[in-house]
mmCIF file with all atom_site columns, C-alpha atoms in Angstrom:
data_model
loop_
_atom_site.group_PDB
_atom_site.id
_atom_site.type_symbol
_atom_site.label_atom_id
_atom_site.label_alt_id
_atom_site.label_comp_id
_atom_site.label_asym_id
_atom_site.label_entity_id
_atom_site.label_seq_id
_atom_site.pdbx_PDB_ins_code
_atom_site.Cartn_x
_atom_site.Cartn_y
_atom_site.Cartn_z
_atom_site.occupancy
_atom_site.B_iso_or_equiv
_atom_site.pdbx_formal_charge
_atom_site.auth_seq_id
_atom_site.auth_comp_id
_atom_site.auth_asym_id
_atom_site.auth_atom_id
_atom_site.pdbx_PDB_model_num
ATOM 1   C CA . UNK A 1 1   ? 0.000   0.000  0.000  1.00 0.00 ? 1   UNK A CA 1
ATOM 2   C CA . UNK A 1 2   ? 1.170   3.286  -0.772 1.00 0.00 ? 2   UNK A CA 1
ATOM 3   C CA . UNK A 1 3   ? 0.154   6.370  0.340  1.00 0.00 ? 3   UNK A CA 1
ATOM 4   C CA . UNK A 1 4   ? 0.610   10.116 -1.414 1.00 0.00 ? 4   UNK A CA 1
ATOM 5   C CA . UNK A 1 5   ? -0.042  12.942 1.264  1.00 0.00 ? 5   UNK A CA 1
ATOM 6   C CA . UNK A 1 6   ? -0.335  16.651 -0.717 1.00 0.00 ? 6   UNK A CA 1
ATOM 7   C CA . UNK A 1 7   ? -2.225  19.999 0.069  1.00 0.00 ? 7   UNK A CA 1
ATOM 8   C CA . UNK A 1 8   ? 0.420   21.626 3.210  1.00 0.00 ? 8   UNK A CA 1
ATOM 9   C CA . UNK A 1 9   ? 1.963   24.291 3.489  1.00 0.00 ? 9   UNK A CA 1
ATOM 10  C CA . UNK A 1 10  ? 2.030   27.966 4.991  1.00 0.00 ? 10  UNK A CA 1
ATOM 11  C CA . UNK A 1 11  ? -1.803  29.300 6.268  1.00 0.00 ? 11  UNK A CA 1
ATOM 12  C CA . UNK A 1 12  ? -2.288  32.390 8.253  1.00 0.00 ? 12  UNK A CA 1
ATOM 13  C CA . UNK A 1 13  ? -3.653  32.130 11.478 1.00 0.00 ? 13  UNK A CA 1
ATOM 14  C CA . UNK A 1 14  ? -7.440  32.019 11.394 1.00 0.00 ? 14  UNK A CA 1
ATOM 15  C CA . UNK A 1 15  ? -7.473  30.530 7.859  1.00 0.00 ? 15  UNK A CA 1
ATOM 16  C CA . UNK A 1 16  ? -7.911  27.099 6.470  1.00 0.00 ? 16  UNK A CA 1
ATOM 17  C CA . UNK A 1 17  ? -6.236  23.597 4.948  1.00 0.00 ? 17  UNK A CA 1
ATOM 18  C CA . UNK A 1 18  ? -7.306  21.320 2.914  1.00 0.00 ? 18  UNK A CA 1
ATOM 19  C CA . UNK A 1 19  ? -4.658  17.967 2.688  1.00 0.00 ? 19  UNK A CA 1
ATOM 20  C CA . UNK A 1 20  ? -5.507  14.837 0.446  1.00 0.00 ? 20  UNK A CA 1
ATOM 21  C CA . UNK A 1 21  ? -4.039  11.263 0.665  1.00 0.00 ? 21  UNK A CA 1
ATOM 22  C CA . UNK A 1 22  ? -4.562  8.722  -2.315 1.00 0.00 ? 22  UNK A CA 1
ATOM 23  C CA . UNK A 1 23  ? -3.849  5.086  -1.696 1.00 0.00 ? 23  UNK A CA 1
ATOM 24  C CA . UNK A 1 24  ? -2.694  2.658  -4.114 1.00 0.00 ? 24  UNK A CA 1
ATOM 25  C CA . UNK A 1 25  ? -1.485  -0.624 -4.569 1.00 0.00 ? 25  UNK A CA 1
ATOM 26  C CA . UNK A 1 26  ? -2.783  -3.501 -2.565 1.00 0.00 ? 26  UNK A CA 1
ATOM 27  C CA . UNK A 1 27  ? -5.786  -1.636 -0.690 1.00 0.00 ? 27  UNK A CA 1
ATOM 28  C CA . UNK A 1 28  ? -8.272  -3.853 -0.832 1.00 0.00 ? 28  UNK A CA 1
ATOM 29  C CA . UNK A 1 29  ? -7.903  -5.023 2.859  1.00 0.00 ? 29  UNK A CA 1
ATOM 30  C CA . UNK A 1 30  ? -7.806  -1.426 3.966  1.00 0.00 ? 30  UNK A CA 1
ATOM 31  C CA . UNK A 1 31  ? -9.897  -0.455 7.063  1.00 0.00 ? 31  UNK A CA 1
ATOM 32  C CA . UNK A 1 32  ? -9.088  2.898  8.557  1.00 0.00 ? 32  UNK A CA 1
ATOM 33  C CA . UNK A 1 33  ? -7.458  5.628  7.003  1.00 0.00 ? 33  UNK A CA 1
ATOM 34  C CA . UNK A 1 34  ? -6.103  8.765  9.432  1.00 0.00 ? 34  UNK A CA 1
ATOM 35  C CA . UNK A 1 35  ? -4.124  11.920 9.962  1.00 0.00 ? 35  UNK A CA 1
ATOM 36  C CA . UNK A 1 36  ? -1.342  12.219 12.456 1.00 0.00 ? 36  UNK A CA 1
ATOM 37  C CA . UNK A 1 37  ? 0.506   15.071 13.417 1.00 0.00 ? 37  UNK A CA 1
ATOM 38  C CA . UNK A 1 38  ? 3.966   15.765 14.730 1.00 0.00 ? 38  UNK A CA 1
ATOM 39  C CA . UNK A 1 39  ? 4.990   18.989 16.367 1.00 0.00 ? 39  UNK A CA 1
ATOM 40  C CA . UNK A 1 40  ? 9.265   19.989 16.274 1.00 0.00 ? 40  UNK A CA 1
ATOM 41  C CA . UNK A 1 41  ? 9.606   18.043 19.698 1.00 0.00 ? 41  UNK A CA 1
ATOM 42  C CA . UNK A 1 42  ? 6.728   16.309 20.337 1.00 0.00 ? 42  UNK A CA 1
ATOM 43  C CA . UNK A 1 43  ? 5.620   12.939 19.759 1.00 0.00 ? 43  UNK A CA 1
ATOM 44  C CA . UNK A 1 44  ? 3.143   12.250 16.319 1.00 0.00 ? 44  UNK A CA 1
ATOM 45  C CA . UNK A 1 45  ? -0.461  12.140 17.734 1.00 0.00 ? 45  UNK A CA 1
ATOM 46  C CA . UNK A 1 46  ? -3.649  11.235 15.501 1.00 0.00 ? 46  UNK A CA 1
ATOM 47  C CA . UNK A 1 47  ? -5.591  14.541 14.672 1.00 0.00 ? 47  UNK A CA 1
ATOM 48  C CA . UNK A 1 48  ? -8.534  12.329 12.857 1.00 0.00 ? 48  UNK A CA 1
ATOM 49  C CA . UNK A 1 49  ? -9.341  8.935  11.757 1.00 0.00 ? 49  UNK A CA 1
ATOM 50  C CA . UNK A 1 50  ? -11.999 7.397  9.414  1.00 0.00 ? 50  UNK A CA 1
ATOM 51  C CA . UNK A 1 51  ? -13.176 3.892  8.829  1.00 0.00 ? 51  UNK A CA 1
ATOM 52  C CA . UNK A 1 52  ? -14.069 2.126  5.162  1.00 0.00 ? 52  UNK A CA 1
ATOM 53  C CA . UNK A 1 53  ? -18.033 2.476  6.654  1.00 0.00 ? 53  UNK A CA 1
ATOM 54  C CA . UNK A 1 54  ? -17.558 6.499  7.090  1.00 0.00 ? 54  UNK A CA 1
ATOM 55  C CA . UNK A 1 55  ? -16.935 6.210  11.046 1.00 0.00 ? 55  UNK A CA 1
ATOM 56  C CA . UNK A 1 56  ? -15.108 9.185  12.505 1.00 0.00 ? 56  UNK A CA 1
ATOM 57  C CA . UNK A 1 57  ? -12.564 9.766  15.161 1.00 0.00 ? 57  UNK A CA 1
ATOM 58  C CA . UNK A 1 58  ? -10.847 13.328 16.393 1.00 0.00 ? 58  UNK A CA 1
ATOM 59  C CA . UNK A 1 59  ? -8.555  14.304 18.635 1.00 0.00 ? 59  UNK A CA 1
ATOM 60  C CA . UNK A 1 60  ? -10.196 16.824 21.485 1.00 0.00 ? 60  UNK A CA 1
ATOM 61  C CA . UNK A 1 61  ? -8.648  19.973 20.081 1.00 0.00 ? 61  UNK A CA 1
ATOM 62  C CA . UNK A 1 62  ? -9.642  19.950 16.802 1.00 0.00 ? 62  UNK A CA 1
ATOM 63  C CA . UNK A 1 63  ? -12.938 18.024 16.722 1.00 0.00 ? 63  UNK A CA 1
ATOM 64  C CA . UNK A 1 64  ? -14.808 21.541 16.012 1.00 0.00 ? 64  UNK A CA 1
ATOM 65  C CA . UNK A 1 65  ? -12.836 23.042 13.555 1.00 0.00 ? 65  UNK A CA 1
ATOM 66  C CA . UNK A 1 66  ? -11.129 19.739 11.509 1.00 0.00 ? 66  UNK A CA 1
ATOM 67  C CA . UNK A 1 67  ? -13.754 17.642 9.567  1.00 0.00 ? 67  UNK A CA 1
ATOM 68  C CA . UNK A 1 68  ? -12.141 13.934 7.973  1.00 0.00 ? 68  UNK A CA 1
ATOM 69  C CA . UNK A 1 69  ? -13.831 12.788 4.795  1.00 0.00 ? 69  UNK A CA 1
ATOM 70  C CA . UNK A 1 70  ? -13.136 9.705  2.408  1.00 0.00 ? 70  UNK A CA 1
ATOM 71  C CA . UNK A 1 71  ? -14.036 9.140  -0.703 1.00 0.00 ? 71  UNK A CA 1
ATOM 72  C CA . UNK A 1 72  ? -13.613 5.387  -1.522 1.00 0.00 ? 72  UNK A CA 1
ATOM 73  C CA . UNK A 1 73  ? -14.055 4.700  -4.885 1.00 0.00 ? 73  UNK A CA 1
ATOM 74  C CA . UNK A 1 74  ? -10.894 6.884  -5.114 1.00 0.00 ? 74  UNK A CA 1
ATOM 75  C CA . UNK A 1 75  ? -9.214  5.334  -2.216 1.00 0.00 ? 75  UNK A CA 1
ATOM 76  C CA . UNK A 1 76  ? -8.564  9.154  -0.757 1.00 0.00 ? 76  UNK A CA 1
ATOM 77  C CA . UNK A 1 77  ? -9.139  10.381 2.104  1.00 0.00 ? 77  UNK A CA 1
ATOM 78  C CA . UNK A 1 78  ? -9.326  14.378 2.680  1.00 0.00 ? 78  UNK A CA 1
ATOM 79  C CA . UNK A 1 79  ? -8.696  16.662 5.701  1.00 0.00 ? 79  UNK A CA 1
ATOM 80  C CA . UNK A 1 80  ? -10.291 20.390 6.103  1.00 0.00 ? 80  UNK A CA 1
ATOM 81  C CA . UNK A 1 81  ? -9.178  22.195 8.567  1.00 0.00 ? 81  UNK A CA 1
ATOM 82  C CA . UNK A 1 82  ? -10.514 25.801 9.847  1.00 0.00 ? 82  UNK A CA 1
ATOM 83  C CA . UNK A 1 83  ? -9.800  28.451 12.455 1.00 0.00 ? 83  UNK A CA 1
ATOM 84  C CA . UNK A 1 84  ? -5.896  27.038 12.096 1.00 0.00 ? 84  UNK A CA 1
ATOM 85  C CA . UNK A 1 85  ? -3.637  28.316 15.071 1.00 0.00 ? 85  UNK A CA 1
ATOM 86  C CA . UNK A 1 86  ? 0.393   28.377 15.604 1.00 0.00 ? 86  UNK A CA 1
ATOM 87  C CA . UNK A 1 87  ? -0.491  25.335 17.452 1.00 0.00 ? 87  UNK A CA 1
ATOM 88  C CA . UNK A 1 88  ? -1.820  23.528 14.594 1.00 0.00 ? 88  UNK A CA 1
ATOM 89  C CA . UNK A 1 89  ? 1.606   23.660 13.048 1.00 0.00 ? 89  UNK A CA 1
ATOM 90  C CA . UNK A 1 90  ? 3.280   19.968 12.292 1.00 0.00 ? 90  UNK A CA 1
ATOM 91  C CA . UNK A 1 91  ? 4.035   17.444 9.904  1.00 0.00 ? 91  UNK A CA 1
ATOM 92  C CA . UNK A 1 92  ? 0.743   15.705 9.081  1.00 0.00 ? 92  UNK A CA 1
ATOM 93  C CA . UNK A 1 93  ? 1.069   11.650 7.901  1.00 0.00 ? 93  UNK A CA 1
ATOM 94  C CA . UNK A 1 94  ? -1.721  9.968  6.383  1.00 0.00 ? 94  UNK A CA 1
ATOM 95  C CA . UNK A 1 95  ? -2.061  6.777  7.224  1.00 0.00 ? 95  UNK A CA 1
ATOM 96  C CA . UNK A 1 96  ? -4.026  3.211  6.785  1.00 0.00 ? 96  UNK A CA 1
ATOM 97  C CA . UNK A 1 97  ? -4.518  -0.295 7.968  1.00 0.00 ? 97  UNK A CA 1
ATOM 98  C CA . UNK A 1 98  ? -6.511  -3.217 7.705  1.00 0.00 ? 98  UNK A CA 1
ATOM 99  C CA . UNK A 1 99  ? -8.314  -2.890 11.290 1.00 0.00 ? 99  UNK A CA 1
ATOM 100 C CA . UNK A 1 100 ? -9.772  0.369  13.239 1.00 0.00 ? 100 UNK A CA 1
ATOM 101 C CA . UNK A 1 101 ? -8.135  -0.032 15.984 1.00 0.00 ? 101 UNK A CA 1
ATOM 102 C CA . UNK A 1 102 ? -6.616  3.803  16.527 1.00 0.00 ? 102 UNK A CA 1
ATOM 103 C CA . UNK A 1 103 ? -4.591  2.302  19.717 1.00 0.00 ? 103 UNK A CA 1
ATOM 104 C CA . UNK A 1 104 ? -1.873  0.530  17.496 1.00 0.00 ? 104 UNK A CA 1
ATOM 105 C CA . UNK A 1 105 ? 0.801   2.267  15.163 1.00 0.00 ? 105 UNK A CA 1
ATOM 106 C CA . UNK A 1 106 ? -1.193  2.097  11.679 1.00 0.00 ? 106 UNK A CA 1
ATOM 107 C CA . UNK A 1 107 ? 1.001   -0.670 9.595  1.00 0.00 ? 107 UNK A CA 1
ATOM 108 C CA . UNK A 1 108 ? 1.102   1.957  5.950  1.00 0.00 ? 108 UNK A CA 1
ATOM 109 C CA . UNK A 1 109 ? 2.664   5.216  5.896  1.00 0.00 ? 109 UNK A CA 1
ATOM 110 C CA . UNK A 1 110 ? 2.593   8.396  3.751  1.00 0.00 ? 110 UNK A CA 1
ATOM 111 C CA . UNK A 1 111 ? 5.542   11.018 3.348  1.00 0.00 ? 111 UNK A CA 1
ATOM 112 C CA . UNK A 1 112 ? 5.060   13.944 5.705  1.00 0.00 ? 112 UNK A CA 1
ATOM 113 C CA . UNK A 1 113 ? 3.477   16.699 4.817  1.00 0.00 ? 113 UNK A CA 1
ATOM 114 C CA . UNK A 1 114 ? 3.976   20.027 6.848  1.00 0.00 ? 114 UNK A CA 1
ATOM 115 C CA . UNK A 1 115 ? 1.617   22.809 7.634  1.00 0.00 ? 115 UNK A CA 1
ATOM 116 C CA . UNK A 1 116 ? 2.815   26.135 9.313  1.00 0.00 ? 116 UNK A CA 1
ATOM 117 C CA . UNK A 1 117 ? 0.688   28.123 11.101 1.00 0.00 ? 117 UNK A CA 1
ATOM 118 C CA . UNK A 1 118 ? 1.779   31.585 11.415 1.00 0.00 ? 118 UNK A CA 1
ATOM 119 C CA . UNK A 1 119 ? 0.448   35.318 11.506 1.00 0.00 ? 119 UNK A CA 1
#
């Protein structure tokens, strides 16, 4: 399974993101697909997850202003964010696996893809 990550980059505070991960190869088996984060120090945390059936997880601080969305006859999963802070600033990593269970390292990986939040 691969996994292409695109759509970071620099957004003023108060404004929006919109990221996109396509998966391809063997993603048949694929369950849930998700968005982690990892801040310059910190360890990578999920932000949101999504199962194949449309079931949604979030992390506390951004369940009112991210919103996780899949599309899977194209295999992609998207990420909008609003209302982005400084503190929203990280590498975000898509990733997948065959099960939902968000308490285990997801076994597929994207690249990174950062997003800076700055005034």
């Amino acid at each position: 399974v691969q996994l292409q990550a695109s759509g970071g980059g620099w957004v003023q505070t108060g404004g929006s993101l919109r990221l996109s991960c396509a998966a391809s190869g063997s993603i048949f088996g694929i369950n849930a697909m998700g968005w982690y984060r990892q801040a310059p120090g910190k360890q990578r945390d999920l932000v949101a997850g999504i199962t194949r059936a449309g079931l949604t997880i979030y992390r506390d601080s951004v369940r009112d202003r991210f919103t996780i969305s899949r599309d899977n006859a194209k295999s992609t999963i998207f990420l909008q964010g609003n209302h982005l802070t400084p503190e929203d600033t990280a590498v975000y990593y898509c990733a997948a696996d065959e099960t939902a269970d968000y308490s285990k390292n997801f076994t597929y990986w994207g690249q990174g893809t950062q997003v800076t939040v700055s005034s």
